[in-house]
Each structure stands twice: as structure tokens, then as C-alpha cells.
GROMACS .gro file of C-alpha atoms in nm:
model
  301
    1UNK     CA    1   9.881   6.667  10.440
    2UNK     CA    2   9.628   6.520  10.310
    3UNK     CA    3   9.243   7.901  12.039
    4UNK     CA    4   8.716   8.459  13.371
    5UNK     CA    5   7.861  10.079  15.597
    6UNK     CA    6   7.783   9.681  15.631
    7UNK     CA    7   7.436   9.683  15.522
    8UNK     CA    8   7.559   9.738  15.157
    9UNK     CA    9   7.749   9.410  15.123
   10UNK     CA   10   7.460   9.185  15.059
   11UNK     CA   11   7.341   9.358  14.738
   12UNK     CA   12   7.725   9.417  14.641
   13UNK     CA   13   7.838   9.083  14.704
   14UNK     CA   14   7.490   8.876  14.527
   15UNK     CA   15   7.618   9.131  14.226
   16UNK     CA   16   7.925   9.006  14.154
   17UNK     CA   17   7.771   8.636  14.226
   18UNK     CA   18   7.542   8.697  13.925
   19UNK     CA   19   7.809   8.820  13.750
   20UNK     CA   20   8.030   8.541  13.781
   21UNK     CA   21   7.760   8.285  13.678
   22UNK     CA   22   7.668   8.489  13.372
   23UNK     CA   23   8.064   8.470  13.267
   24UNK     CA   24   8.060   8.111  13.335
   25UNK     CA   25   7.756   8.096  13.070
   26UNK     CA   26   7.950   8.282  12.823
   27UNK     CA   27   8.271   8.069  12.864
   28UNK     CA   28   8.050   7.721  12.845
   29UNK     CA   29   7.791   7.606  12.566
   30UNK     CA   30   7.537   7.261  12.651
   31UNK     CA   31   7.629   6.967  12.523
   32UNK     CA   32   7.316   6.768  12.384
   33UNK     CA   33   7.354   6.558  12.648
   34UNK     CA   34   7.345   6.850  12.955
   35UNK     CA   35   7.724   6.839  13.017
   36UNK     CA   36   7.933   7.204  12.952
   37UNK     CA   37   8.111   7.218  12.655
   38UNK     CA   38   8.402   7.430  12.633
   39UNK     CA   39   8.382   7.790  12.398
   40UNK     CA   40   8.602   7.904  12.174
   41UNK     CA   41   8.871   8.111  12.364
   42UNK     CA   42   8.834   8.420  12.184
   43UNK     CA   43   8.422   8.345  12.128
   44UNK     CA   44   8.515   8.402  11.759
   45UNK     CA   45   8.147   8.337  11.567
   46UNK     CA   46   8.084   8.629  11.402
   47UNK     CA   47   8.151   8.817  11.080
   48UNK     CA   48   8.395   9.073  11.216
   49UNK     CA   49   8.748   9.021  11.239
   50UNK     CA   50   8.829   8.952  11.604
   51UNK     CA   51   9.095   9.173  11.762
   52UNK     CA   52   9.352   9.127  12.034
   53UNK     CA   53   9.435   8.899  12.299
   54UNK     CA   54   9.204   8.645  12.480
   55UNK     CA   55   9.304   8.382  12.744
   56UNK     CA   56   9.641   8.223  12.703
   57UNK     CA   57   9.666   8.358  12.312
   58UNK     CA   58   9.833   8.640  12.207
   59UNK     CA   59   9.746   8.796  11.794
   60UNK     CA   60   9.996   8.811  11.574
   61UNK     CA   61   9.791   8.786  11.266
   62UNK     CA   62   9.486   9.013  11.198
   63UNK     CA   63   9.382   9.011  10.817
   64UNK     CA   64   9.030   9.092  10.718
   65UNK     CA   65   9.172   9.179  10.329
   66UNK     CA   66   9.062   9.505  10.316
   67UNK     CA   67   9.338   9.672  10.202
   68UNK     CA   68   9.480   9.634   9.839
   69UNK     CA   69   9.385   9.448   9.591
   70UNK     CA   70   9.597   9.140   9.455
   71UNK     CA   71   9.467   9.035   9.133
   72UNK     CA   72   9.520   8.700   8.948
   73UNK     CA   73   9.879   8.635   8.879
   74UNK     CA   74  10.010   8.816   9.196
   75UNK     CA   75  10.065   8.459   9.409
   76UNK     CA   76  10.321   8.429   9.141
   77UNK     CA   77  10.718   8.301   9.174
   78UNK     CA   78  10.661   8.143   9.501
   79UNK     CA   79  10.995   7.936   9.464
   80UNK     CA   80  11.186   8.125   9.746
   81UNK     CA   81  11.342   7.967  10.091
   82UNK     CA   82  11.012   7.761  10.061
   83UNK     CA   83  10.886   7.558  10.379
   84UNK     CA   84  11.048   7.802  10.591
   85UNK     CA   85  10.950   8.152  10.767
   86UNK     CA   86  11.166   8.320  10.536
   87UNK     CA   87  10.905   8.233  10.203
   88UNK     CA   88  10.797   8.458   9.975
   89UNK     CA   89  10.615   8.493   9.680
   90UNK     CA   90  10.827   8.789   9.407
   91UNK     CA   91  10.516   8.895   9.231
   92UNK     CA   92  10.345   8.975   9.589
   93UNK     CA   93  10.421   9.316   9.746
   94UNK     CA   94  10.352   9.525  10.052
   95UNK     CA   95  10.199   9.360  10.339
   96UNK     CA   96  10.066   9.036  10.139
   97UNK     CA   97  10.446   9.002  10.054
   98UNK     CA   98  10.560   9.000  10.420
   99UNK     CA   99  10.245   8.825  10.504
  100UNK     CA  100  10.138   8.533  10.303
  101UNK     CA  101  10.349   8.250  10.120
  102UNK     CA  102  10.202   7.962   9.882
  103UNK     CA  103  10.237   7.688   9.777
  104UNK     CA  104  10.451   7.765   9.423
  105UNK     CA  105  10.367   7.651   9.098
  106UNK     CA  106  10.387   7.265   9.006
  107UNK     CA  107  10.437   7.118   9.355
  108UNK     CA  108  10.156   6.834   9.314
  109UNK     CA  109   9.845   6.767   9.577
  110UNK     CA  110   9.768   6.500   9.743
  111UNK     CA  111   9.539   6.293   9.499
  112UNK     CA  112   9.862   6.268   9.324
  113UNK     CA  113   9.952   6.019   9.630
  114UNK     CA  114   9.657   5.822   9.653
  115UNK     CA  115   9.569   5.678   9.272
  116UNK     CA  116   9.280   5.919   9.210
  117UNK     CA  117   9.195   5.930   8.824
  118UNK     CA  118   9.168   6.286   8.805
  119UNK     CA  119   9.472   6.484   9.018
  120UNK     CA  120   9.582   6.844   9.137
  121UNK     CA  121   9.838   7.101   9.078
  122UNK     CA  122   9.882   7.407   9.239
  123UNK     CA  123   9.863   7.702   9.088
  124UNK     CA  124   9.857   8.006   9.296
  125UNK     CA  125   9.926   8.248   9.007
  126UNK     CA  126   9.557   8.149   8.861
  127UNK     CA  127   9.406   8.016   9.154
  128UNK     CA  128   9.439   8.300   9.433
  129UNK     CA  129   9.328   8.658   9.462
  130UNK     CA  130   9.221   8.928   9.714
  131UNK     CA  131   8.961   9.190   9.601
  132UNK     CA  132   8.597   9.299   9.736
  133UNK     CA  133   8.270   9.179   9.723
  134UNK     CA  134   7.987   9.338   9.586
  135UNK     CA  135   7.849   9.424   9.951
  136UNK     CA  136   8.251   9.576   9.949
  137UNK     CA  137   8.376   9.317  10.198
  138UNK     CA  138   8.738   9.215  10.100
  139UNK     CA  139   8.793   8.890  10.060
  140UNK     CA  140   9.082   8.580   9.922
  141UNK     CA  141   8.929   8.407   9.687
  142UNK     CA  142   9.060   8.067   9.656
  143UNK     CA  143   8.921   7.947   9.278
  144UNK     CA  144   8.994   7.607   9.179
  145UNK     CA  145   8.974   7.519   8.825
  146UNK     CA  146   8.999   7.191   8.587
  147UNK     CA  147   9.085   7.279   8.228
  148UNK     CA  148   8.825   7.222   7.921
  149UNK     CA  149   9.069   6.938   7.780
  150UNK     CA  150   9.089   6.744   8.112
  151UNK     CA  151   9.437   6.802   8.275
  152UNK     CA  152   9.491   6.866   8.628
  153UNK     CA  153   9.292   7.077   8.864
  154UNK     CA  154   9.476   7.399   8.942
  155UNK     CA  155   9.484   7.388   9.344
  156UNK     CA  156   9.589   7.634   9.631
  157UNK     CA  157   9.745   7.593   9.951
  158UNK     CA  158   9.814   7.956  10.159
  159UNK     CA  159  10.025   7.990  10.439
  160UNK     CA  160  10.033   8.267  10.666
  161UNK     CA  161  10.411   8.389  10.722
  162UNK     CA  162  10.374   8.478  11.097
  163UNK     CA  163  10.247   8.125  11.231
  164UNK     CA  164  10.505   7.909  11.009
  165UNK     CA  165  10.718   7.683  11.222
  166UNK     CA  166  10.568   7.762  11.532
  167UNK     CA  167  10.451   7.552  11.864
  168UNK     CA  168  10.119   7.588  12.000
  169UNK     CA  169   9.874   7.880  11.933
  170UNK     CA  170   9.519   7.911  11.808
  171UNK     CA  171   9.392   7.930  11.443
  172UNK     CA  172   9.014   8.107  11.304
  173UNK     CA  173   8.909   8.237  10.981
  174UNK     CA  174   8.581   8.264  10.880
  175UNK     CA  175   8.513   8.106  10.518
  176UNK     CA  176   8.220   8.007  10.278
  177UNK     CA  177   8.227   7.842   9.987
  178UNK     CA  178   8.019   8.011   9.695
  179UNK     CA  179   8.044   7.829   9.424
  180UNK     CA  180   8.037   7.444   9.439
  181UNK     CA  181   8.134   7.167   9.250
  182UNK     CA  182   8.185   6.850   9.304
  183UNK     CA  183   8.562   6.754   9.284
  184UNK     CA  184   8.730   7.032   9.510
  185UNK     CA  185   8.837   7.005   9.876
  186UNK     CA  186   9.008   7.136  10.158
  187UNK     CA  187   9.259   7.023  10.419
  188UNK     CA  188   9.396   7.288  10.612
  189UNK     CA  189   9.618   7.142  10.858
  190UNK     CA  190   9.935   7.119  11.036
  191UNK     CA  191  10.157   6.836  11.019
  192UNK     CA  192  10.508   6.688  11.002
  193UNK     CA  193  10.752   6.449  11.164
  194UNK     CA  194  10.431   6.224  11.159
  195UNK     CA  195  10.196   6.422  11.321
  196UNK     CA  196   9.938   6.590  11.185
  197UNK     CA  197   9.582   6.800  11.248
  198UNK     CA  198   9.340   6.890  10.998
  199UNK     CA  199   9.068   7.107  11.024
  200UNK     CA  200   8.868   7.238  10.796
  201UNK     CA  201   8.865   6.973  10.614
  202UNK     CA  202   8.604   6.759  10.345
  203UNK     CA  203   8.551   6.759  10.026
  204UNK     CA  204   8.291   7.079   9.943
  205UNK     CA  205   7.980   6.920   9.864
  206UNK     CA  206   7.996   6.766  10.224
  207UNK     CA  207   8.002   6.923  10.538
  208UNK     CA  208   8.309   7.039  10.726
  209UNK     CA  209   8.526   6.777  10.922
  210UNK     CA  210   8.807   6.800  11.204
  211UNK     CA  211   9.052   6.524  11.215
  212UNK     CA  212   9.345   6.457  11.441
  213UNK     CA  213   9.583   6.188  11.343
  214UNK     CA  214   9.828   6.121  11.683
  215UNK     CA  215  10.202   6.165  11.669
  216UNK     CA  216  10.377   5.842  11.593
  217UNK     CA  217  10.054   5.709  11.463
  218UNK     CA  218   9.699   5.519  11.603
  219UNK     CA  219   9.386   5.523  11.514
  220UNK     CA  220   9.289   5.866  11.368
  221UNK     CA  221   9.034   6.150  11.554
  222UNK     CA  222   8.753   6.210  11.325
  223UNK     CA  223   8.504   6.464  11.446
  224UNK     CA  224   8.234   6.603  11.212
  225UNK     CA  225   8.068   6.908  11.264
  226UNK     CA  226   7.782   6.913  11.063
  227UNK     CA  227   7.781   7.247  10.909
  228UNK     CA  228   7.766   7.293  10.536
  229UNK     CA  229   8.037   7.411  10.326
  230UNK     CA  230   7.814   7.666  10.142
  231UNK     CA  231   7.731   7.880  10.438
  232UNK     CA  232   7.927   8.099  10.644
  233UNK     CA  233   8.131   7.954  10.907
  234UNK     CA  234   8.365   8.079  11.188
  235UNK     CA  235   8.629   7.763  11.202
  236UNK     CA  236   8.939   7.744  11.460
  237UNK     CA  237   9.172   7.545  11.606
  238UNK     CA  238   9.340   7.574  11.929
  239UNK     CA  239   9.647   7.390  11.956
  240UNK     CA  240   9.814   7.398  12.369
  241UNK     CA  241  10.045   7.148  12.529
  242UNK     CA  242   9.865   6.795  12.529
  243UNK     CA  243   9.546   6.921  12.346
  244UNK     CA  244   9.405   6.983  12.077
  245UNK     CA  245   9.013   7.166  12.000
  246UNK     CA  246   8.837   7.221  11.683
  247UNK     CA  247   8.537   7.506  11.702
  248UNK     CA  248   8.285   7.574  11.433
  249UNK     CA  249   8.084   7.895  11.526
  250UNK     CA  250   8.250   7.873  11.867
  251UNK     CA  251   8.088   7.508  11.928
  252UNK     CA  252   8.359   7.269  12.025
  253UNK     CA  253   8.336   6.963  11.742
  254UNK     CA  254   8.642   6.749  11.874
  255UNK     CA  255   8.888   6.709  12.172
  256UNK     CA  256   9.212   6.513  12.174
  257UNK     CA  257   9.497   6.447  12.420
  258UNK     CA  258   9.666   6.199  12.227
  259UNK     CA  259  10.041   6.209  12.127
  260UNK     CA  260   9.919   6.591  12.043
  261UNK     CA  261  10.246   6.755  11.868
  262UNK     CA  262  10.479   6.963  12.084
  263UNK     CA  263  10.707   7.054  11.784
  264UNK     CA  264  10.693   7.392  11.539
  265UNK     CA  265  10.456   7.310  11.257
  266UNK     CA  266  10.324   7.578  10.986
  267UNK     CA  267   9.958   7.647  10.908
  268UNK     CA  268   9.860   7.565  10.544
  269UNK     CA  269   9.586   7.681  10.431
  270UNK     CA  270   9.532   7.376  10.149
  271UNK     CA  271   9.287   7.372   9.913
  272UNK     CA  272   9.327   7.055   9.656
  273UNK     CA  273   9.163   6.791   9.444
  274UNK     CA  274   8.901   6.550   9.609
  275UNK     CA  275   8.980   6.248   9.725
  276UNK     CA  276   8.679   6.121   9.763
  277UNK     CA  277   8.390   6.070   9.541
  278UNK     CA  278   8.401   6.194   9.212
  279UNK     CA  279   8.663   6.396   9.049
  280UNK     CA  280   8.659   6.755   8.886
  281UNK     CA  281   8.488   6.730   8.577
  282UNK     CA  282   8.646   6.917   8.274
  283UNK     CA  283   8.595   7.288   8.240
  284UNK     CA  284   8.431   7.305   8.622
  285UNK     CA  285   8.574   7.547   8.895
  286UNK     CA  286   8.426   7.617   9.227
  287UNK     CA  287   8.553   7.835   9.490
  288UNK     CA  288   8.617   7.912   9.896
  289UNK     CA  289   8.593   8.321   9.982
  290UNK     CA  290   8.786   8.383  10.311
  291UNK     CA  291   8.693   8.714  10.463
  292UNK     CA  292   8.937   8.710  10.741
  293UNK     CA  293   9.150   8.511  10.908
  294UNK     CA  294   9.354   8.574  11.254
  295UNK     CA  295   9.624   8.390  11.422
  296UNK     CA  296   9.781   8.358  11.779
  297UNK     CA  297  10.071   8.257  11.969
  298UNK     CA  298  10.009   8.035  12.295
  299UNK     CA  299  10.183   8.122  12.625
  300UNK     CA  300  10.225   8.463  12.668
  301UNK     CA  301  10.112   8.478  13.035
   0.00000   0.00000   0.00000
């Protein structure tokens, strides 16, 4: 658990020749070994929210958190029709009500399943908040936390209300992480009915990681990207019939065609204890700023 009079026909038609080889540029990045490399659909690298349809995706999330405020303790009483579209969080209102969903207080992570000496909880009531920056850029801030006396981390996992239960579509936020620590992860992925993609995921003081493990199980897709957790980074997935990419910056970090799910899945947005290396130390936090994220439905043409 863990996204193209005769003697004026020559210039006119060389033109749109040009033209069609510069859009074939845009649409293709090299490979380090010469080969094209597929672009992000939507060419989603930079810091503003992108808006509106590109290729086979149409938006049906836009969020750049710019409008109010949420403040701790407003991902509060999550406990409603959870797992399903209908979700909601009572101490959310407005547009983050009809919006977002999280994971509610007390449902365990996933060290929890693996042995790990030191564990998760989530916690969005004290973990999750929208608010601005100091450059005014609004932003979720997803702060993890381990109490002074040693209990469980307090974790987050956010799910976007539009894109739960849903086949197919494409997947971007862009997301830094500004205070590290070691201990704290994320997975955010898709999965059920034993399928399952990930992406971002790693623990933070790594670098970010793609994985794809097939339907009905096989040897997992691992495909790391490289790219540091403390910088700013454009991430997406896009998720079609048979396929499956992973982008970072609108580079294409992973590829898979195998057993690739063809059922509605939700986006979670999970942030959690690690589950490698070592664990949260007492009284640490550390923390992953999102400053928007967009979603899409596959399909529409």
C-alpha cells in the first residue's frame, strides 16, 4: 500500500514541415542512449498549476491551495463512508470538504505490517494543513511527527475525492520536502485486488522511486529516478489501458505493460513511517509541502 498562385507552396509547405518536427521535439526527450523517450502528456515540469485538457486526459482536479486556509485540526473526523467516493472528513468545509478525504485517525501504516521497531499512525487532525508560504504560495503541508516519549509516528495519507474508484487517468503534483529526517516516507499509490502502482515513493532521505507491482503478482517494476526528495519536483503518473508511465520533471523514469490494472482504484496520497533504514527518532518531525496537485480522467476522445 506499502498522464500533435503556385509559387507560394514551397515556402508554405517547408513551414509547416518545420513545424511539425519542432512539435515532435516537444512531444519526445533523448534517452542517454539516443533513442526518444516519451514526455509527459500534459509537459507538466513547472511551478504553475497546469490547466485543462491535453491528449487523451481530461481535468477534473485543479488545486494549487490558494484559497482558504485549513489549519491543524481541520483533517479531523474522517470516519465517514470511508474507502469510497462518498468520504468525508466533518471538521473540513467548503471546497476541501467536497474535495479531499484522509485517512482518519488510528487506522495504522504500513510498518505496522512489516515488524519495524518503531511504527506509524495516522493522524490527519495533527499531521495535515493548507496555508501559505512566506513567498505567499499556498501550500498542504504534510508534517509527520514522533512524540518526545517514543510512541508512534503520526502519519498522513490524502486522497483526492474526484479520482477515488476510478479506471485509468493521469496523476501530477508538484512536491518538495523541506524539512528532513530520517524515518519518514512516502508511497503514494494505487492499489487493490492485488494490484498495485506506487509512485512517489522512498523513504525522504533518498531519492524518489516508481514501482509497479503486476496484477496477480511477478516480479515487481522498480524504476528510480534519481532526483532528491529535498528539491522541487513535478511527479506524475499516467495510468491507460495496458500501460503504465511514471514522469519526474516530464522525464519518463519507468514503463510497464504488465498485468497493468483495468479496475477503479483511488489515489492515496500516503505519507507513513519508513520502512527502511532507521526509524523516527523521538521528538523528530520532518515534512512534504505540496503546492498543487491536478488530476485527469482517461478517454474522453
Amino acid at each position: 500500500m506499502g498522464s500533435h498562385a503556385a509559387p507560394n507552396r514551397r515556402p508554405r509547405i517547408l513551414f509547416v514541415s518545420f513545424g511539425l518536427l519542432l512539435l515532435a521535439a516537444l512531444l519526445v526527450v533523448p534517452r542517454a542512449d539516443g533513442a526518444p523517450r516519451p514526455a509527459d502528456a500534459c509537459r507538466a515540469t513547472g511551478t504553475e498549476l497546469p490547466r485543462g485538457d491535453c491528449g487523451p486526459f481530461w481535468q477534473v482536479l485543479a488545486e494549487d491551495f490558494n484559497g482558504d486556509d485549513v489549519p491543524l485540526g481541520g483533517f479531523s473526523d474522517c470516519d465517514h463512508r470511508v474507502d469510497t467516493s462518498a468520504a468525508y472528513c466533518g471538521g473540513l468545509s467548503g471546497t476541501y470538504r467536497d474535495n479531499w478525504w484522509a485517512y482518519p485517525t488510528g487506522w495504522r501504516d504500513t510498518a505496522n505490517e512489516r515488524g519495524r521497531d518503531v511504527v506509524g499512525v495516522y493522524h490527519p487532525e495533527d499531521t495535515v494543513s493548507v496555508g501559505r508560504a512566506e513567498n505567499g504560495d499556498g501550500r498542504m503541508r504534510i508534517r509527520m511527527w514522533r512524540p518526545e516519549d517514543g510512541g508512534p509516528v503520526h502519519a498522513a495519507a490524502v486522497v483526492p475525492r474526484a479520482v477515488m474508484q476510478m479506471a485509468y487517468g493521469k496523476y501530477s503534483a508538484r512536491i518538495k520536502v523541506t524539512r528532513l529526517a530520517p524515518g519518514y516516507k512516502s508511497a503514494w499509490l494505487h492499489y487493490g485486488g492485488g494490484c498495485e502502482m506506487d509512485h512517489p515513493e522512498g523513504e525522504w532521505t533518498g531519492t524518489i522511486t516508481a514501482f509497479h507491482h503486476p496484477c496477480g503478482g511477478g516480479e515487481q517494476g522498480y524504476y528510480p529516478s534519481g532526483d532528491d526528495w529535498t528539491e522541487w519536483h513535478t511527479v506524475s503518473t499516467e495510468w491507460t489501458p495496458g500501460h503504465v508511465r511514471f514522469f519526474v520533471d516530464g522525464r519518463q523514469t519507468g514503463h510497464d505493460t504488465r498485468n497493468v490494472p483495468d479496475r477503479p482504484l483511488s489515489w492515496v496520497l500516503q505519507n507513513e513511517s519508513a520502512l527502511e533504514g532507521p526509524g523516527a527518532a523521538p521528538g523528530s518531525s520532518a515534512e512534504l509541502d505540496v503546492t498543487w496537485v491536478a488530476a485527469y480522467a482517461y478517454g474522453w476522445k
